[in-house]
Amino acid sequence: ADLVKVDLRAKKTESGDDYLAVNPKGQVPVLGLDGGGTLTEGPAIVQYIADQAPDKKLAPANGTIERYKLQEWLNLITSELHKSFSPLFNPTMPDEAKAIYRDRLGKTFAYIDGQLAGKDYLMGSQFTVADGYLFTILRWAIAMKFDLAQYPNLKAYFDRVGARPKVREAMLAEGLIKAA
């Protein structure tokens, strides 16, 4: 699969193509499918990818209660965390409004912190696509100067996921970290 960077403000791909022709919503991510067509929402994309390699156990089997629990986590991450970060990245958003979103994010971080007590990952001992998604959001939290130390289970989780070899490999490939 080829990675294509997008300038979301200009709505152009790195080659200068009109990104709205790829995704009329103008948002990322987008996954081009081998048979044609696309998927455009993160929770759908990560479940599709997980289902392409079921032996990796990145998502429980469809139709199981565990799969619905995974979807529950993906929905929480996308609706309560991902979308609540958008205003923080907006330079025209007033500080008073940003404070409301920071408070909302803090409450959700506190909830997740409680849910992680005694668990390695969101679903227990198995790393899933929801963990990859949450880890990405937690990287934004660090960039936005959230103090994860006040959420000890969440901080330990962030460190644990960040130390996974495949996570480090992906971050190196994306240029998010430098080789040690």
PDB file of C-alpha atoms in Angstrom:
ATOM      1  CA  ALA A   1       0.000   0.000   0.000  1.00  0.00           C
ATOM      2  CA  ASP A   2       1.242   3.433  -0.892  1.00  0.00           C
ATOM      3  CA  LEU A   3       1.120   6.275   1.595  1.00  0.00           C
ATOM      4  CA  VAL A   4       0.001   9.585   0.117  1.00  0.00           C
ATOM      5  CA  LYS A   5       0.349  12.731   2.208  1.00  0.00           C
ATOM      6  CA  VAL A   6      -2.432  15.317   2.070  1.00  0.00           C
ATOM      7  CA  ASP A   7      -2.497  19.050   2.725  1.00  0.00           C
ATOM      8  CA  LEU A   8      -5.905  19.253   4.390  1.00  0.00           C
ATOM      9  CA  ARG A   9      -6.042  23.045   4.310  1.00  0.00           C
ATOM     10  CA  ALA A  10      -5.369  23.244   0.575  1.00  0.00           C
ATOM     11  CA  LYS A  11      -7.240  19.954  -0.098  1.00  0.00           C
ATOM     12  CA  LYS A  12      -4.358  18.757  -2.284  1.00  0.00           C
ATOM     13  CA  THR A  13      -2.336  15.546  -2.336  1.00  0.00           C
ATOM     14  CA  GLU A  14       1.444  15.794  -2.184  1.00  0.00           C
ATOM     15  CA  SER A  15       1.510  15.506  -5.990  1.00  0.00           C
ATOM     16  CA  GLY A  16      -0.869  18.481  -6.283  1.00  0.00           C
ATOM     17  CA  ASP A  17      -3.998  16.507  -7.162  1.00  0.00           C
ATOM     18  CA  ASP A  18      -7.411  17.609  -5.905  1.00  0.00           C
ATOM     19  CA  TYR A  19      -7.985  15.662  -2.699  1.00  0.00           C
ATOM     20  CA  LEU A  20     -11.732  16.293  -2.833  1.00  0.00           C
ATOM     21  CA  ALA A  21     -11.795  14.019  -5.893  1.00  0.00           C
ATOM     22  CA  VAL A  22     -10.467  11.248  -3.636  1.00  0.00           C
ATOM     23  CA  ASN A  23     -12.650  12.042  -0.636  1.00  0.00           C
ATOM     24  CA  PRO A  24     -15.397  14.629  -1.078  1.00  0.00           C
ATOM     25  CA  LYS A  25     -15.543  14.905   2.740  1.00  0.00           C
ATOM     26  CA  GLY A  26     -12.065  16.446   2.591  1.00  0.00           C
ATOM     27  CA  GLN A  27     -10.874  14.447   5.596  1.00  0.00           C
ATOM     28  CA  VAL A  28      -8.333  11.732   6.251  1.00  0.00           C
ATOM     29  CA  PRO A  29      -7.900   8.825   6.403  1.00  0.00           C
ATOM     30  CA  VAL A  30      -8.899   7.204   3.134  1.00  0.00           C
ATOM     31  CA  LEU A  31      -8.071   3.634   2.195  1.00  0.00           C
ATOM     32  CA  GLY A  32      -8.105   2.712  -1.477  1.00  0.00           C
ATOM     33  CA  LEU A  33      -9.429  -0.809  -1.944  1.00  0.00           C
ATOM     34  CA  ASP A  34      -7.799  -3.306  -4.317  1.00  0.00           C
ATOM     35  CA  GLY A  35     -11.081  -3.950  -6.128  1.00  0.00           C
ATOM     36  CA  GLY A  36     -11.765  -0.232  -6.487  1.00  0.00           C
ATOM     37  CA  GLY A  37     -13.567   2.186  -4.238  1.00  0.00           C
ATOM     38  CA  THR A  38     -12.530   3.534  -0.875  1.00  0.00           C
ATOM     39  CA  LEU A  39     -13.240   3.439   2.838  1.00  0.00           C
ATOM     40  CA  THR A  40     -13.113   6.822   4.534  1.00  0.00           C
ATOM     41  CA  GLU A  41     -13.736   6.547   8.277  1.00  0.00           C
ATOM     42  CA  GLY A  42     -10.979   5.447  10.655  1.00  0.00           C
ATOM     43  CA  PRO A  43     -12.988   2.901  12.679  1.00  0.00           C
ATOM     44  CA  ALA A  44     -14.219   1.211   9.487  1.00  0.00           C
ATOM     45  CA  ILE A  45     -10.743   1.247   7.938  1.00  0.00           C
ATOM     46  CA  VAL A  46      -8.986  -0.318  10.923  1.00  0.00           C
ATOM     47  CA  GLN A  47     -11.574  -3.098  11.203  1.00  0.00           C
ATOM     48  CA  TYR A  48     -11.241  -3.816   7.475  1.00  0.00           C
ATOM     49  CA  ILE A  49      -7.456  -3.995   7.789  1.00  0.00           C
ATOM     50  CA  ALA A  50      -7.709  -6.262  10.850  1.00  0.00           C
ATOM     51  CA  ASP A  51     -10.094  -8.574   9.008  1.00  0.00           C
ATOM     52  CA  GLN A  52      -7.556  -8.990   6.182  1.00  0.00           C
ATOM     53  CA  ALA A  53      -5.188 -10.741   8.623  1.00  0.00           C
ATOM     54  CA  PRO A  54      -7.394 -12.483  11.214  1.00  0.00           C
ATOM     55  CA  ASP A  55      -4.429 -14.510  12.509  1.00  0.00           C
ATOM     56  CA  LYS A  56      -2.949 -11.272  13.938  1.00  0.00           C
ATOM     57  CA  LYS A  57      -6.000 -10.957  16.236  1.00  0.00           C
ATOM     58  CA  LEU A  58      -6.168  -7.173  15.827  1.00  0.00           C
ATOM     59  CA  ALA A  59      -9.963  -7.414  16.013  1.00  0.00           C
ATOM     60  CA  PRO A  60     -12.194 -10.099  17.472  1.00  0.00           C
ATOM     61  CA  ALA A  61     -14.281 -12.143  15.034  1.00  0.00           C
ATOM     62  CA  ASN A  62     -17.347 -10.493  13.544  1.00  0.00           C
ATOM     63  CA  GLY A  63     -20.583 -11.345  15.317  1.00  0.00           C
ATOM     64  CA  THR A  64     -18.972 -11.894  18.718  1.00  0.00           C
ATOM     65  CA  ILE A  65     -19.666  -9.757  21.764  1.00  0.00           C
ATOM     66  CA  GLU A  66     -15.942  -8.993  21.824  1.00  0.00           C
ATOM     67  CA  ARG A  67     -16.242  -7.419  18.346  1.00  0.00           C
ATOM     68  CA  TYR A  68     -19.042  -5.184  19.594  1.00  0.00           C
ATOM     69  CA  LYS A  69     -16.874  -4.217  22.581  1.00  0.00           C
ATOM     70  CA  LEU A  70     -14.114  -3.288  20.116  1.00  0.00           C
ATOM     71  CA  GLN A  71     -16.605  -1.170  18.166  1.00  0.00           C
ATOM     72  CA  GLU A  72     -17.651   0.456  21.425  1.00  0.00           C
ATOM     73  CA  TRP A  73     -14.043   1.491  22.066  1.00  0.00           C
ATOM     74  CA  LEU A  74     -13.552   2.690  18.486  1.00  0.00           C
ATOM     75  CA  ASN A  75     -16.690   4.805  18.722  1.00  0.00           C
ATOM     76  CA  LEU A  76     -15.627   6.337  22.036  1.00  0.00           C
ATOM     77  CA  ILE A  77     -12.204   7.196  20.643  1.00  0.00           C
ATOM     78  CA  THR A  78     -13.599   8.714  17.450  1.00  0.00           C
ATOM     79  CA  SER A  79     -16.487  10.645  18.970  1.00  0.00           C
ATOM     80  CA  GLU A  80     -15.181  11.731  22.375  1.00  0.00           C
ATOM     81  CA  LEU A  81     -11.446  12.025  21.743  1.00  0.00           C
ATOM     82  CA  HIS A  82     -10.673  12.445  18.051  1.00  0.00           C
ATOM     83  CA  LYS A  83     -13.378  15.019  17.359  1.00  0.00           C
ATOM     84  CA  SER A  84     -12.723  16.869  20.621  1.00  0.00           C
ATOM     85  CA  PHE A  85      -9.123  17.453  19.552  1.00  0.00           C
ATOM     86  CA  SER A  86     -10.097  19.208  16.300  1.00  0.00           C
ATOM     87  CA  PRO A  87     -10.854  22.570  17.978  1.00  0.00           C
ATOM     88  CA  LEU A  88      -7.479  22.482  19.748  1.00  0.00           C
ATOM     89  CA  PHE A  89      -5.700  22.370  16.385  1.00  0.00           C
ATOM     90  CA  ASN A  90      -7.761  25.312  15.061  1.00  0.00           C
ATOM     91  CA  PRO A  91      -5.740  28.529  15.469  1.00  0.00           C
ATOM     92  CA  THR A  92      -8.895  30.674  15.250  1.00  0.00           C
ATOM     93  CA  MET A  93     -10.678  28.864  18.075  1.00  0.00           C
ATOM     94  CA  PRO A  94     -10.892  31.148  21.151  1.00  0.00           C
ATOM     95  CA  ASP A  95      -8.973  29.997  24.235  1.00  0.00           C
ATOM     96  CA  GLU A  96     -12.223  29.870  26.256  1.00  0.00           C
ATOM     97  CA  ALA A  97     -13.663  27.338  23.814  1.00  0.00           C
ATOM     98  CA  LYS A  98     -10.420  25.350  23.784  1.00  0.00           C
ATOM     99  CA  ALA A  99     -10.636  25.139  27.591  1.00  0.00           C
ATOM    100  CA  ILE A 100     -14.066  23.480  27.280  1.00  0.00           C
ATOM    101  CA  TYR A 101     -12.667  20.850  24.921  1.00  0.00           C
ATOM    102  CA  ARG A 102      -9.600  20.276  27.095  1.00  0.00           C
ATOM    103  CA  ASP A 103     -11.911  19.668  30.065  1.00  0.00           C
ATOM    104  CA  ARG A 104     -14.011  17.237  28.020  1.00  0.00           C
ATOM    105  CA  LEU A 105     -10.889  15.386  26.915  1.00  0.00           C
ATOM    106  CA  GLY A 106      -9.638  15.216  30.501  1.00  0.00           C
ATOM    107  CA  LYS A 107     -12.879  13.604  31.646  1.00  0.00           C
ATOM    108  CA  THR A 108     -12.655  11.004  28.893  1.00  0.00           C
ATOM    109  CA  PHE A 109      -8.997  10.333  29.717  1.00  0.00           C
ATOM    110  CA  ALA A 110     -10.020   9.799  33.353  1.00  0.00           C
ATOM    111  CA  TYR A 111     -12.724   7.322  32.284  1.00  0.00           C
ATOM    112  CA  ILE A 112     -10.284   5.370  30.097  1.00  0.00           C
ATOM    113  CA  ASP A 113      -7.691   5.451  32.881  1.00  0.00           C
ATOM    114  CA  GLY A 114     -10.191   3.704  35.156  1.00  0.00           C
ATOM    115  CA  GLN A 115     -11.064   1.154  32.476  1.00  0.00           C
ATOM    116  CA  LEU A 116      -7.382   0.297  31.992  1.00  0.00           C
ATOM    117  CA  ALA A 117      -6.860  -0.652  35.650  1.00  0.00           C
ATOM    118  CA  GLY A 118      -5.430  -4.172  35.677  1.00  0.00           C
ATOM    119  CA  LYS A 119      -5.332  -4.441  31.867  1.00  0.00           C
ATOM    120  CA  ASP A 120      -2.522  -4.244  29.353  1.00  0.00           C
ATOM    121  CA  TYR A 121      -4.785  -3.019  26.548  1.00  0.00           C
ATOM    122  CA  LEU A 122      -8.318  -1.725  26.050  1.00  0.00           C
ATOM    123  CA  MET A 123      -9.677  -5.221  25.410  1.00  0.00           C
ATOM    124  CA  GLY A 124      -7.592  -6.909  28.114  1.00  0.00           C
ATOM    125  CA  SER A 125      -4.384  -8.719  27.277  1.00  0.00           C
ATOM    126  CA  GLN A 126      -4.769  -8.579  23.455  1.00  0.00           C
ATOM    127  CA  PHE A 127      -3.568  -5.551  21.465  1.00  0.00           C
ATOM    128  CA  THR A 128      -6.250  -4.506  18.944  1.00  0.00           C
ATOM    129  CA  VAL A 129      -6.799  -1.805  16.340  1.00  0.00           C
ATOM    130  CA  ALA A 130      -8.512   0.278  19.043  1.00  0.00           C
ATOM    131  CA  ASP A 131      -5.171   0.432  20.861  1.00  0.00           C
ATOM    132  CA  GLY A 132      -3.437   1.733  17.751  1.00  0.00           C
ATOM    133  CA  TYR A 133      -6.108   4.403  17.379  1.00  0.00           C
ATOM    134  CA  LEU A 134      -5.981   5.449  21.031  1.00  0.00           C
ATOM    135  CA  PHE A 135      -2.181   5.585  20.936  1.00  0.00           C
ATOM    136  CA  THR A 136      -2.363   8.021  18.010  1.00  0.00           C
ATOM    137  CA  ILE A 137      -4.755  10.252  19.931  1.00  0.00           C
ATOM    138  CA  LEU A 138      -2.542  10.111  23.024  1.00  0.00           C
ATOM    139  CA  ARG A 139       0.379  11.346  20.926  1.00  0.00           C
ATOM    140  CA  TRP A 140      -1.788  14.384  20.135  1.00  0.00           C
ATOM    141  CA  ALA A 141      -2.413  14.782  23.866  1.00  0.00           C
ATOM    142  CA  ILE A 142       1.338  14.946  24.486  1.00  0.00           C
ATOM    143  CA  ALA A 143       1.718  17.498  21.668  1.00  0.00           C
ATOM    144  CA  MET A 144      -1.056  19.584  23.239  1.00  0.00           C
ATOM    145  CA  LYS A 145       0.705  19.495  26.638  1.00  0.00           C
ATOM    146  CA  PHE A 146      -1.740  17.229  28.470  1.00  0.00           C
ATOM    147  CA  ASP A 147      -0.085  15.788  31.558  1.00  0.00           C
ATOM    148  CA  LEU A 148      -0.767  12.065  31.248  1.00  0.00           C
ATOM    149  CA  ALA A 149       0.959  11.456  34.597  1.00  0.00           C
ATOM    150  CA  GLN A 150      -2.321  12.369  36.305  1.00  0.00           C
ATOM    151  CA  TYR A 151      -3.785   9.259  34.649  1.00  0.00           C
ATOM    152  CA  PRO A 152      -1.291   6.557  35.772  1.00  0.00           C
ATOM    153  CA  ASN A 153      -2.973   3.620  34.001  1.00  0.00           C
ATOM    154  CA  LEU A 154      -3.272   5.622  30.774  1.00  0.00           C
ATOM    155  CA  LYS A 155       0.341   6.809  30.999  1.00  0.00           C
ATOM    156  CA  ALA A 156       1.619   3.256  31.579  1.00  0.00           C
ATOM    157  CA  TYR A 157      -0.556   2.087  28.660  1.00  0.00           C
ATOM    158  CA  PHE A 158       0.849   4.837  26.400  1.00  0.00           C
ATOM    159  CA  ASP A 159       4.402   3.815  27.278  1.00  0.00           C
ATOM    160  CA  ARG A 160       3.597   0.102  26.812  1.00  0.00           C
ATOM    161  CA  VAL A 161       2.012   0.604  23.380  1.00  0.00           C
ATOM    162  CA  GLY A 162       4.789   2.979  22.305  1.00  0.00           C
ATOM    163  CA  ALA A 163       7.406   0.343  23.135  1.00  0.00           C
ATOM    164  CA  ARG A 164       5.824  -2.301  20.873  1.00  0.00           C
ATOM    165  CA  PRO A 165       8.243  -3.108  18.007  1.00  0.00           C
ATOM    166  CA  LYS A 166       5.609  -2.759  15.256  1.00  0.00           C
ATOM    167  CA  VAL A 167       4.388   0.551  16.700  1.00  0.00           C
ATOM    168  CA  ARG A 168       7.963   1.859  16.747  1.00  0.00           C
ATOM    169  CA  GLU A 169       8.477   0.574  13.198  1.00  0.00           C
ATOM    170  CA  ALA A 170       5.342   2.421  12.020  1.00  0.00           C
ATOM    171  CA  MET A 171       6.367   5.636  13.765  1.00  0.00           C
ATOM    172  CA  LEU A 172       9.836   5.444  12.180  1.00  0.00           C
ATOM    173  CA  ALA A 173       8.274   4.909   8.744  1.00  0.00           C
ATOM    174  CA  GLU A 174       6.017   7.938   9.290  1.00  0.00           C
ATOM    175  CA  GLY A 175       8.945  10.071  10.447  1.00  0.00           C
ATOM    176  CA  LEU A 176       7.346  10.546  13.872  1.00  0.00           C
ATOM    177  CA  ILE A 177      10.417   9.296  15.736  1.00  0.00           C
ATOM    178  CA  LYS A 178      14.099   8.938  14.903  1.00  0.00           C
ATOM    179  CA  ALA A 179      16.032   5.666  14.961  1.00  0.00           C
ATOM    180  CA  ALA A 180      17.749   5.080  18.298  1.00  0.00           C
TER     181      ALA A 180
END
